[in-house]
Amino acid sequence: MKEKMIENFPLKAMALLFAIVLWIFVVNINDPVQTGTYSNIEVNITHQEVITNTGDTFYATNNSNVVTVVVRAERSVLDDIKAKDIVATADIRELTLDTLVPIRISIPNYEGKYKEAYAAPHNVQIEREKSVSKSFPISVTTIGESDYENAIGELKASSESVEIAGPKSLVGRIEKVVAQVDISGLREDSELSAKLILYDGGENEIDQSLLSIKPDKSGIKVQIRLLKSKTVPIRIDMSEVSVAEGYIFSGITHEPEKVQIQGEAEDLTQIREIVIPAGELTENDVAGKIERTVDITAYLPEGIELVDENAKNIVISISVDRASTKTIEIAIDAIENRNAPEEFVLDFGDNLSVPLVFSGKDEELEALTVERLYGKVSIDLKGITKEGSYELPINVENIGECRLAEEAKLSVIVTKR
């Protein structure tokens, strides 16, 4: 059997190839009728004035104005027909049942060359409704970021409002009309084309295909004026805040610490910081944490504004703690006698030293030693002009965050030389 199959194999192979070529030739000669399907063909609805002249409008429901077209023609013709060659038309004058408009299919460049062409579905289903027109103000929004050195100053749309006409139910849903402009990388004042977006009360975008908008939405432009921006620190004047006896400041913070401001370049160069004056924080004998919120816009120079208006409120927190104390014995000889009259002699009696009680943070007190006090402790004899016994206050200066927890005095007898 195997020997018979391979006998004259070359002749058998040539016969098979010849049969295939002959079949292809016969098919091409016959050019049989076949069916072609073309999707997403948009229906052109004509004579709309039949409805619109009555003050009504209409729209296709269930997306029935986009159809699939079936064409029967010889295979050679189908190979040439493209979707763009097909015209689907629905004439409102043929409206039936007040909702259905039959769809007619034509292929102008192939008239007489195809057997049949029809749409699926066969009708455009429409919904008829009263037409209304209403004016809406335009607000401007931006997307993207301008050049990092610039901030958006003024935004102005080429039209303050638009007139929108269409089905009453659809126009009634419009809550807001926005001209959206992309400012990505913008470096100078510009006029840019905007995208007009309609929103309902739930911030959902509304389809505009059934609406008529004047001026034409493609013609809306936005003029953009740029300002220079700069980030500056905030400084708080604490001169009118004092803590209660036995307490010390443990922390003073404010948030944010810096703000971004915008304005003309020459004005920005004059600004190094924004100062919140002492009058905003007048607090005496503070013995616990306090917070204040200050609106910083009142302290911006004229012509300067915040890039982000939400950053205007500065929250200031002041914390105090009970102070620790430390007693240091300071030798009488280490106390400087300032403004001592040359004609008098000072006598401190039997006292060789005097105790000084300091308050402050633990780490500050630990670092405070007798050696650190040399040259910083003194009494002042200014105004003493006669002999006598005096109780003079002891002054201590330049010892950081520490301070005298209680008043210290030194007894001195003044006599003439």
GROMACS .gro file of C-alpha atoms in nm:
model
  417
    1MET     CA    1   0.000   0.000   0.000
    2LYS     CA    2   0.275   0.243   0.094
    3GLU     CA    3   0.457   0.173  -0.229
    4LYS     CA    4   0.143   0.258  -0.430
    5MET     CA    5   0.102   0.590  -0.243
    6ILE     CA    6   0.453   0.711  -0.324
    7GLU     CA    7   0.442   0.576  -0.678
    8ASN     CA    8   0.457   0.870  -0.925
    9PHE     CA    9   0.455   1.118  -0.629
   10PRO     CA   10   0.586   1.416  -0.831
   11LEU     CA   11   0.303   1.379  -1.082
   12LYS     CA   12   0.044   1.354  -0.804
   13ALA     CA   13   0.179   1.671  -0.633
   14MET     CA   14   0.167   1.864  -0.959
   15ALA     CA   15  -0.192   1.749  -1.013
   16LEU     CA   16  -0.295   1.876  -0.665
   17LEU     CA   17  -0.131   2.215  -0.722
   18PHE     CA   18  -0.302   2.245  -1.061
   19ALA     CA   19  -0.641   2.169  -0.900
   20ILE     CA   20  -0.592   2.446  -0.640
   21VAL     CA   21  -0.496   2.703  -0.903
   22LEU     CA   22  -0.791   2.601  -1.117
   23TRP     CA   23  -1.031   2.646  -0.820
   24ILE     CA   24  -0.899   2.995  -0.748
   25PHE     CA   25  -0.935   3.087  -1.115
   26VAL     CA   26  -1.293   2.960  -1.131
   27VAL     CA   27  -1.390   3.147  -0.813
   28ASN     CA   28  -1.247   3.473  -0.948
   29ILE     CA   29  -1.428   3.427  -1.274
   30ASN     CA   30  -1.761   3.357  -1.100
   31ASP     CA   31  -1.722   3.648  -0.839
   32PRO     CA   32  -2.000   3.518  -0.609
   33VAL     CA   33  -2.237   3.747  -0.414
   34GLN     CA   34  -2.138   3.778  -0.049
   35THR     CA   35  -2.245   3.975   0.261
   36GLY     CA   36  -2.037   4.248   0.429
   37THR     CA   37  -2.101   4.412   0.770
   38TYR     CA   38  -1.998   4.771   0.856
   39SER     CA   39  -2.023   4.894   1.217
   40ASN     CA   40  -2.061   5.235   1.383
   41ILE     CA   41  -2.227   5.412   1.093
   42GLU     CA   42  -2.373   5.742   1.215
   43VAL     CA   43  -2.721   5.830   1.091
   44ASN     CA   44  -2.777   6.176   0.941
   45ILE     CA   45  -3.118   6.301   1.053
   46THR     CA   46  -3.269   6.538   0.795
   47HIS     CA   47  -3.561   6.784   0.792
   48GLN     CA   48  -3.532   6.841   1.166
   49GLU     CA   49  -3.728   7.165   1.123
   50VAL     CA   50  -4.046   6.956   1.111
   51ILE     CA   51  -4.006   6.929   1.491
   52THR     CA   52  -3.794   7.231   1.581
   53ASN     CA   53  -4.031   7.480   1.408
   54THR     CA   54  -4.295   7.385   1.666
   55GLY     CA   55  -4.067   7.489   1.954
   56ASP     CA   56  -3.978   7.129   2.036
   57THR     CA   57  -3.653   6.942   2.009
   58PHE     CA   58  -3.569   6.573   1.995
   59TYR     CA   59  -3.286   6.327   2.056
   60ALA     CA   60  -3.214   5.968   1.964
   61THR     CA   61  -3.265   5.720   2.245
   62ASN     CA   62  -3.069   5.402   2.312
   63ASN     CA   63  -2.792   5.525   2.082
   64SER     CA   64  -3.015   5.427   1.787
   65ASN     CA   65  -2.856   5.692   1.563
   66VAL     CA   66  -2.544   5.476   1.536
   67VAL     CA   67  -2.613   5.157   1.341
   68THR     CA   68  -2.460   4.854   1.175
   69VAL     CA   69  -2.505   4.833   0.796
   70VAL     CA   70  -2.530   4.506   0.606
   71VAL     CA   71  -2.438   4.511   0.235
   72ARG     CA   72  -2.488   4.229  -0.018
   73ALA     CA   73  -2.273   4.253  -0.329
   74GLU     CA   74  -2.027   4.066  -0.541
   75ARG     CA   75  -1.708   3.991  -0.357
   76SER     CA   76  -1.501   4.221  -0.574
   77VAL     CA   77  -1.736   4.511  -0.493
   78LEU     CA   78  -1.737   4.436  -0.118
   79ASP     CA   79  -1.356   4.444  -0.121
   80ASP     CA   80  -1.371   4.807  -0.235
   81ILE     CA   81  -1.653   4.940  -0.015
   82LYS     CA   82  -1.535   5.113   0.305
   83ALA     CA   83  -1.744   5.237   0.601
   84LYS     CA   84  -1.684   5.600   0.497
   85ASP     CA   85  -1.859   5.530   0.163
   86ILE     CA   86  -2.189   5.441   0.331
   87VAL     CA   87  -2.454   5.709   0.391
   88ALA     CA   88  -2.730   5.642   0.648
   89THR     CA   89  -3.021   5.891   0.644
   90ALA     CA   90  -3.335   5.927   0.854
   91ASP     CA   91  -3.595   6.176   0.726
   92ILE     CA   92  -3.809   6.326   1.005
   93ARG     CA   93  -4.092   6.363   0.750
   94GLU     CA   94  -4.126   5.984   0.763
   95LEU     CA   95  -4.179   5.984   1.141
   96THR     CA   96  -4.421   5.716   1.254
   97LEU     CA   97  -4.584   5.659   1.592
   98ASP     CA   98  -4.422   5.992   1.690
   99THR     CA   99  -4.105   5.800   1.789
  100LEU     CA  100  -3.969   5.599   1.493
  101VAL     CA  101  -3.787   5.729   1.184
  102PRO     CA  102  -3.690   5.469   0.920
  103ILE     CA  103  -3.326   5.457   0.813
  104ARG     CA  104  -3.236   5.461   0.441
  105ILE     CA  105  -2.895   5.334   0.329
  106SER     CA  106  -2.713   5.446   0.017
  107ILE     CA  107  -2.361   5.400  -0.116
  108PRO     CA  108  -2.330   5.688  -0.369
  109ASN     CA  109  -2.008   5.578  -0.534
  110TYR     CA  110  -2.136   5.223  -0.587
  111GLU     CA  111  -2.494   5.277  -0.705
  112GLY     CA  112  -2.607   4.978  -0.916
  113LYS     CA  113  -2.307   4.774  -0.807
  114TYR     CA  114  -2.454   4.621  -0.491
  115LYS     CA  115  -2.759   4.403  -0.446
  116GLU     CA  116  -2.892   4.526  -0.111
  117ALA     CA  117  -2.799   4.748   0.184
  118TYR     CA  118  -2.994   4.790   0.509
  119ALA     CA  119  -2.940   4.914   0.865
  120ALA     CA  120  -2.973   4.727   1.190
  121PRO     CA  121  -3.177   4.851   1.368
  122HIS     CA  122  -3.402   4.971   1.087
  123ASN     CA  123  -3.525   5.285   1.267
  124VAL     CA  124  -3.396   5.574   1.473
  125GLN     CA  125  -3.595   5.590   1.793
  126ILE     CA  126  -3.644   5.951   1.907
  127GLU     CA  127  -3.773   6.124   2.217
  128ARG     CA  128  -3.954   6.450   2.159
  129GLU     CA  129  -3.937   6.726   2.420
  130LYS     CA  130  -3.989   7.099   2.467
  131SER     CA  131  -3.682   7.307   2.374
  132VAL     CA  132  -3.563   7.573   2.618
  133SER     CA  133  -3.278   7.824   2.619
  134LYS     CA  134  -3.096   7.957   2.924
  135SER     CA  135  -2.792   8.175   2.994
  136PHE     CA  136  -2.518   8.048   3.228
  137PRO     CA  137  -2.215   8.237   3.367
  138ILE     CA  138  -1.873   8.092   3.288
  139SER     CA  139  -1.624   8.016   3.562
  140VAL     CA  140  -1.260   7.943   3.477
  141THR     CA  141  -1.051   7.658   3.617
  142THR     CA  142  -0.701   7.540   3.537
  143ILE     CA  143  -0.528   7.206   3.510
  144GLY     CA  144  -0.154   7.143   3.514
  145GLU     CA  145   0.116   7.356   3.675
  146SER     CA  146   0.275   7.672   3.539
  147ASP     CA  147   0.650   7.727   3.550
  148TYR     CA  148   0.765   7.690   3.913
  149GLU     CA  149   0.865   8.058   3.938
  150ASN     CA  150   0.520   8.178   3.834
  151ALA     CA  151   0.178   8.179   3.993
  152ILE     CA  152  -0.159   8.235   3.830
  153GLY     CA  153  -0.282   8.589   3.875
  154GLU     CA  154  -0.595   8.681   3.679
  155LEU     CA  155  -0.805   8.442   3.468
  156LYS     CA  156  -1.061   8.594   3.231
  157ALA     CA  157  -1.278   8.411   2.980
  158SER     CA  158  -1.341   8.570   2.639
  159SER     CA  159  -1.714   8.552   2.715
  160GLU     CA  160  -1.872   8.604   3.056
  161SER     CA  161  -2.165   8.372   2.979
  162VAL     CA  162  -2.303   8.124   2.726
  163GLU     CA  163  -2.653   8.068   2.591
  164ILE     CA  164  -2.743   7.697   2.597
  165ALA     CA  165  -3.047   7.558   2.414
  166GLY     CA  166  -3.176   7.202   2.410
  167PRO     CA  167  -3.422   6.958   2.567
  168LYS     CA  168  -3.581   7.104   2.878
  169SER     CA  169  -3.489   6.807   3.097
  170LEU     CA  170  -3.122   6.826   2.992
  171VAL     CA  171  -3.084   7.204   3.018
  172GLY     CA  172  -3.251   7.185   3.358
  173ARG     CA  173  -2.973   6.958   3.484
  174ILE     CA  174  -2.698   7.213   3.416
  175GLU     CA  175  -2.566   7.357   3.740
  176LYS     CA  176  -2.230   7.498   3.639
  177VAL     CA  177  -2.045   7.591   3.319
  178VAL     CA  178  -1.665   7.577   3.338
  179ALA     CA  179  -1.398   7.691   3.092
  180GLN     CA  180  -1.105   7.461   3.165
  181VAL     CA  181  -0.760   7.563   3.044
  182ASP     CA  182  -0.430   7.374   3.061
  183ILE     CA  183  -0.146   7.590   3.198
  184SER     CA  184   0.125   7.323   3.205
  185GLY     CA  185   0.469   7.484   3.178
  186LEU     CA  186   0.327   7.832   3.114
  187ARG     CA  187   0.600   8.100   3.146
  188GLU     CA  188   0.433   8.424   3.032
  189ASP     CA  189   0.097   8.597   3.002
  190SER     CA  190  -0.106   8.412   2.739
  191GLU     CA  191  -0.446   8.362   2.579
  192LEU     CA  192  -0.529   7.991   2.552
  193SER     CA  193  -0.820   7.795   2.407
  194ALA     CA  194  -1.044   7.647   2.674
  195LYS     CA  195  -1.250   7.331   2.698
  196LEU     CA  196  -1.611   7.406   2.793
  197ILE     CA  197  -1.748   7.158   3.048
  198LEU     CA  198  -2.104   7.137   3.182
  199TYR     CA  199  -2.171   6.992   3.528
  200ASP     CA  200  -2.488   6.889   3.707
  201GLY     CA  201  -2.550   6.932   4.080
  202GLY     CA  202  -2.354   6.617   4.159
  203GLU     CA  203  -2.043   6.741   3.973
  204ASN     CA  204  -2.113   6.491   3.693
  205GLU     CA  205  -2.017   6.598   3.341
  206ILE     CA  206  -2.312   6.645   3.103
  207ASP     CA  207  -2.306   6.525   2.741
  208GLN     CA  208  -2.324   6.827   2.509
  209SER     CA  209  -2.414   6.645   2.187
  210LEU     CA  210  -2.785   6.735   2.219
  211LEU     CA  211  -2.723   7.098   2.310
  212SER     CA  212  -2.669   7.415   2.112
  213ILE     CA  213  -2.417   7.655   2.268
  214LYS     CA  214  -2.357   8.021   2.178
  215PRO     CA  215  -2.096   8.154   2.143
  216ASP     CA  216  -1.954   7.837   1.993
  217LYS     CA  217  -1.778   7.637   2.264
  218SER     CA  218  -1.471   7.590   2.043
  219GLY     CA  219  -1.423   7.967   2.039
  220ILE     CA  220  -1.398   8.016   2.417
  221LYS     CA  221  -1.054   8.147   2.514
  222VAL     CA  222  -0.904   8.244   2.849
  223GLN     CA  223  -0.664   8.531   2.911
  224ILE     CA  224  -0.406   8.434   3.173
  225ARG     CA  225  -0.196   8.683   3.365
  226LEU     CA  226   0.101   8.541   3.550
  227LEU     CA  227   0.256   8.671   3.870
  228LYS     CA  228   0.594   8.587   4.018
  229SER     CA  229   0.587   8.377   4.334
  230LYS     CA  230   0.817   8.346   4.632
  231THR     CA  231   0.829   8.146   4.956
  232VAL     CA  232   0.901   8.348   5.271
  233PRO     CA  233   0.920   8.259   5.642
  234ILE     CA  234   0.678   8.382   5.907
  235ARG     CA  235   0.818   8.559   6.215
  236ILE     CA  236   0.616   8.615   6.531
  237ASP     CA  237   0.680   8.908   6.766
  238MET     CA  238   0.657   8.757   7.117
  239SER     CA  239   0.754   9.072   7.307
  240GLU     CA  240   0.412   9.103   7.473
  241VAL     CA  241   0.397   8.745   7.602
  242SER     CA  242   0.519   8.672   7.955
  243VAL     CA  243   0.510   8.356   8.164
  244ALA     CA  244   0.392   8.322   8.521
  245GLU     CA  245   0.636   8.310   8.810
  246GLY     CA  246   0.799   7.970   8.832
  247TYR     CA  247   0.734   7.885   8.466
  248ILE     CA  248   0.949   7.893   8.153
  249PHE     CA  249   0.882   7.880   7.780
  250SER     CA  250   0.915   7.520   7.662
  251GLY     CA  251   0.808   7.564   7.301
  252ILE     CA  252   0.675   7.820   7.055
  253THR     CA  253   0.565   7.689   6.715
  254HIS     CA  254   0.352   7.806   6.427
  255GLU     CA  255   0.206   7.621   6.132
  256PRO     CA  256   0.273   7.677   5.850
  257GLU     CA  257   0.625   7.810   5.907
  258LYS     CA  258   0.644   7.950   5.553
  259VAL     CA  259   0.394   8.075   5.298
  260GLN     CA  260   0.406   8.119   4.922
  261ILE     CA  261   0.322   8.471   4.809
  262GLN     CA  262   0.274   8.621   4.464
  263GLY     CA  263   0.293   8.964   4.310
  264GLU     CA  264   0.496   9.181   4.078
  265ALA     CA  265   0.866   9.090   4.066
  266GLU     CA  266   0.986   9.429   4.193
  267ASP     CA  267   0.751   9.410   4.495
  268LEU     CA  268   0.859   9.057   4.586
  269THR     CA  269   1.227   9.153   4.602
  270GLN     CA  270   1.150   9.385   4.897
  271ILE     CA  271   0.998   9.109   5.110
  272ARG     CA  272   1.218   8.888   5.329
  273GLU     CA  273   0.959   8.769   5.581
  274ILE     CA  274   0.604   8.819   5.699
  275VAL     CA  275   0.581   8.951   6.057
  276ILE     CA  276   0.287   8.886   6.290
  277PRO     CA  277   0.298   9.184   6.529
  278ALA     CA  278   0.306   9.165   6.910
  279GLY     CA  279  -0.049   9.297   6.931
  280GLU     CA  280  -0.184   8.965   6.806
  281LEU     CA  281  -0.030   8.786   7.106
  282THR     CA  282  -0.071   8.988   7.423
  283GLU     CA  283  -0.058   8.731   7.703
  284ASN     CA  284   0.054   8.784   8.062
  285ASP     CA  285   0.144   8.525   8.326
  286VAL     CA  286   0.106   8.229   8.094
  287ALA     CA  287   0.095   7.909   8.301
  288GLY     CA  288  -0.021   7.654   8.043
  289LYS     CA  289  -0.039   7.582   7.671
  290ILE     CA  290  -0.225   7.840   7.463
  291GLU     CA  291  -0.313   7.850   7.093
  292ARG     CA  292  -0.403   8.141   6.870
  293THR     CA  293  -0.512   8.148   6.505
  294VAL     CA  294  -0.408   8.457   6.313
  295ASP     CA  295  -0.525   8.556   5.962
  296ILE     CA  296  -0.201   8.659   5.795
  297THR     CA  297  -0.360   8.839   5.500
  298ALA     CA  298  -0.387   9.158   5.706
  299TYR     CA  299  -0.005   9.172   5.726
  300LEU     CA  300   0.073   9.122   5.357
  301PRO     CA  301   0.217   9.430   5.185
  302GLU     CA  302   0.000   9.608   4.931
  303GLY     CA  303  -0.004   9.431   4.595
  304ILE     CA  304   0.102   9.097   4.750
  305GLU     CA  305  -0.129   8.803   4.801
  306LEU     CA  306  -0.110   8.438   4.896
  307VAL     CA  307  -0.080   8.179   4.619
  308ASP     CA  308  -0.305   7.951   4.823
  309GLU     CA  309  -0.582   8.137   5.004
  310ASN     CA  310  -0.635   7.836   5.232
  311ALA     CA  311  -0.291   7.903   5.386
  312LYS     CA  312  -0.398   8.236   5.538
  313ASN     CA  313  -0.466   8.105   5.889
  314ILE     CA  314  -0.150   8.065   6.099
  315VAL     CA  315  -0.189   7.848   6.410
  316ILE     CA  316   0.046   7.960   6.689
  317SER     CA  317   0.113   7.730   6.987
  318ILE     CA  318   0.286   7.848   7.305
  319SER     CA  319   0.384   7.589   7.567
  320VAL     CA  320   0.522   7.654   7.917
  321ASP     CA  321   0.650   7.420   8.187
  322ARG     CA  322   0.720   7.457   8.555
  323ALA     CA  323   1.082   7.559   8.595
  324SER     CA  324   1.342   7.359   8.785
  325THR     CA  325   1.567   7.549   9.028
  326LYS     CA  326   1.934   7.544   9.120
  327THR     CA  327   2.117   7.734   9.396
  328ILE     CA  328   2.472   7.857   9.338
  329GLU     CA  329   2.689   8.027   9.601
  330ILE     CA  330   2.867   8.322   9.445
  331ALA     CA  331   3.161   8.478   9.626
  332ILE     CA  332   3.128   8.842   9.726
  333ASP     CA  333   3.457   8.912   9.550
  334ALA     CA  334   3.305   8.780   9.225
  335ILE     CA  335   3.028   9.038   9.233
  336GLU     CA  336   3.108   9.345   9.024
  337ASN     CA  337   3.048   9.683   9.190
  338ARG     CA  338   2.924   9.912   8.918
  339ASN     CA  339   2.920  10.288   8.944
  340ALA     CA  340   3.086  10.280   9.291
  341PRO     CA  341   3.175  10.635   9.410
  342GLU     CA  342   3.553  10.672   9.450
  343GLU     CA  343   3.519  10.869   9.778
  344PHE     CA  344   3.342  10.582   9.953
  345VAL     CA  345   3.450  10.244  10.090
  346LEU     CA  346   3.222   9.940  10.068
  347ASP     CA  347   3.189   9.695  10.356
  348PHE     CA  348   3.003   9.368  10.311
  349GLY     CA  349   3.039   9.264  10.675
  350ASP     CA  350   3.106   8.900  10.750
  351ASN     CA  351   2.943   8.775  10.431
  352LEU     CA  352   3.188   8.585  10.210
  353SER     CA  353   2.928   8.467   9.956
  354VAL     CA  354   2.564   8.498   9.866
  355PRO     CA  355   2.326   8.224   9.740
  356LEU     CA  356   2.158   8.279   9.405
  357VAL     CA  357   1.854   8.067   9.308
  358PHE     CA  358   1.812   8.012   8.934
  359SER     CA  359   1.519   7.861   8.739
  360GLY     CA  360   1.518   7.710   8.394
  361LYS     CA  361   1.525   7.388   8.197
  362ASP     CA  362   1.715   7.098   8.349
  363GLU     CA  363   1.978   7.090   8.079
  364GLU     CA  364   2.034   7.465   8.104
  365LEU     CA  365   2.065   7.455   8.483
  366GLU     CA  366   2.307   7.166   8.467
  367ALA     CA  367   2.535   7.370   8.242
  368LEU     CA  368   2.515   7.675   8.474
  369THR     CA  369   2.825   7.684   8.699
  370VAL     CA  370   3.009   7.934   8.917
  371GLU     CA  371   3.269   7.973   8.644
  372ARG     CA  372   2.997   8.072   8.392
  373LEU     CA  373   2.874   8.342   8.628
  374TYR     CA  374   3.208   8.526   8.651
  375GLY     CA  375   3.172   8.876   8.508
  376LYS     CA  376   2.792   8.844   8.483
  377VAL     CA  377   2.686   8.917   8.844
  378SER     CA  378   2.681   9.276   8.968
  379ILE     CA  379   2.533   9.541   9.196
  380ASP     CA  380   2.474   9.900   9.090
  381LEU     CA  381   2.569  10.186   9.326
  382LYS     CA  382   2.460  10.463   9.097
  383GLY     CA  383   2.291  10.747   9.287
  384ILE     CA  384   2.451  10.670   9.626
  385THR     CA  385   2.594  11.000   9.757
  386LYS     CA  386   2.611  10.956  10.135
  387GLU     CA  387   2.716  10.710  10.399
  388GLY     CA  388   2.478  10.446  10.522
  389SER     CA  389   2.359  10.087  10.499
  390TYR     CA  390   2.198   9.973  10.177
  391GLU     CA  391   2.019   9.661  10.042
  392LEU     CA  392   2.112   9.649   9.673
  393PRO     CA  393   1.954   9.410   9.421
  394ILE     CA  394   2.189   9.162   9.255
  395ASN     CA  395   2.177   9.162   8.875
  396VAL     CA  396   2.268   8.859   8.659
  397GLU     CA  397   2.309   8.901   8.282
  398ASN     CA  398   2.372   8.685   7.974
  399ILE     CA  399   2.310   8.339   8.116
  400GLY     CA  400   2.096   8.202   7.833
  401GLU     CA  401   1.753   8.063   7.914
  402CYS     CA  402   1.810   8.059   8.290
  403ARG     CA  403   1.699   8.344   8.515
  404LEU     CA  404   1.685   8.434   8.883
  405ALA     CA  405   1.394   8.248   9.037
  406GLU     CA  406   1.370   8.495   9.323
  407GLU     CA  407   1.504   8.841   9.390
  408ALA     CA  408   1.849   8.842   9.551
  409LYS     CA  409   1.992   9.138   9.749
  410LEU     CA  410   2.326   9.219   9.899
  411SER     CA  411   2.379   9.422  10.221
  412VAL     CA  412   2.651   9.684  10.199
  413ILE     CA  413   2.771   9.959  10.433
  414VAL     CA  414   2.901  10.270  10.260
  415THR     CA  415   3.151  10.494  10.445
  416LYS     CA  416   3.380  10.774  10.340
  417ARG     CA  417   3.745  10.697  10.289
   0.00000   0.00000   0.00000
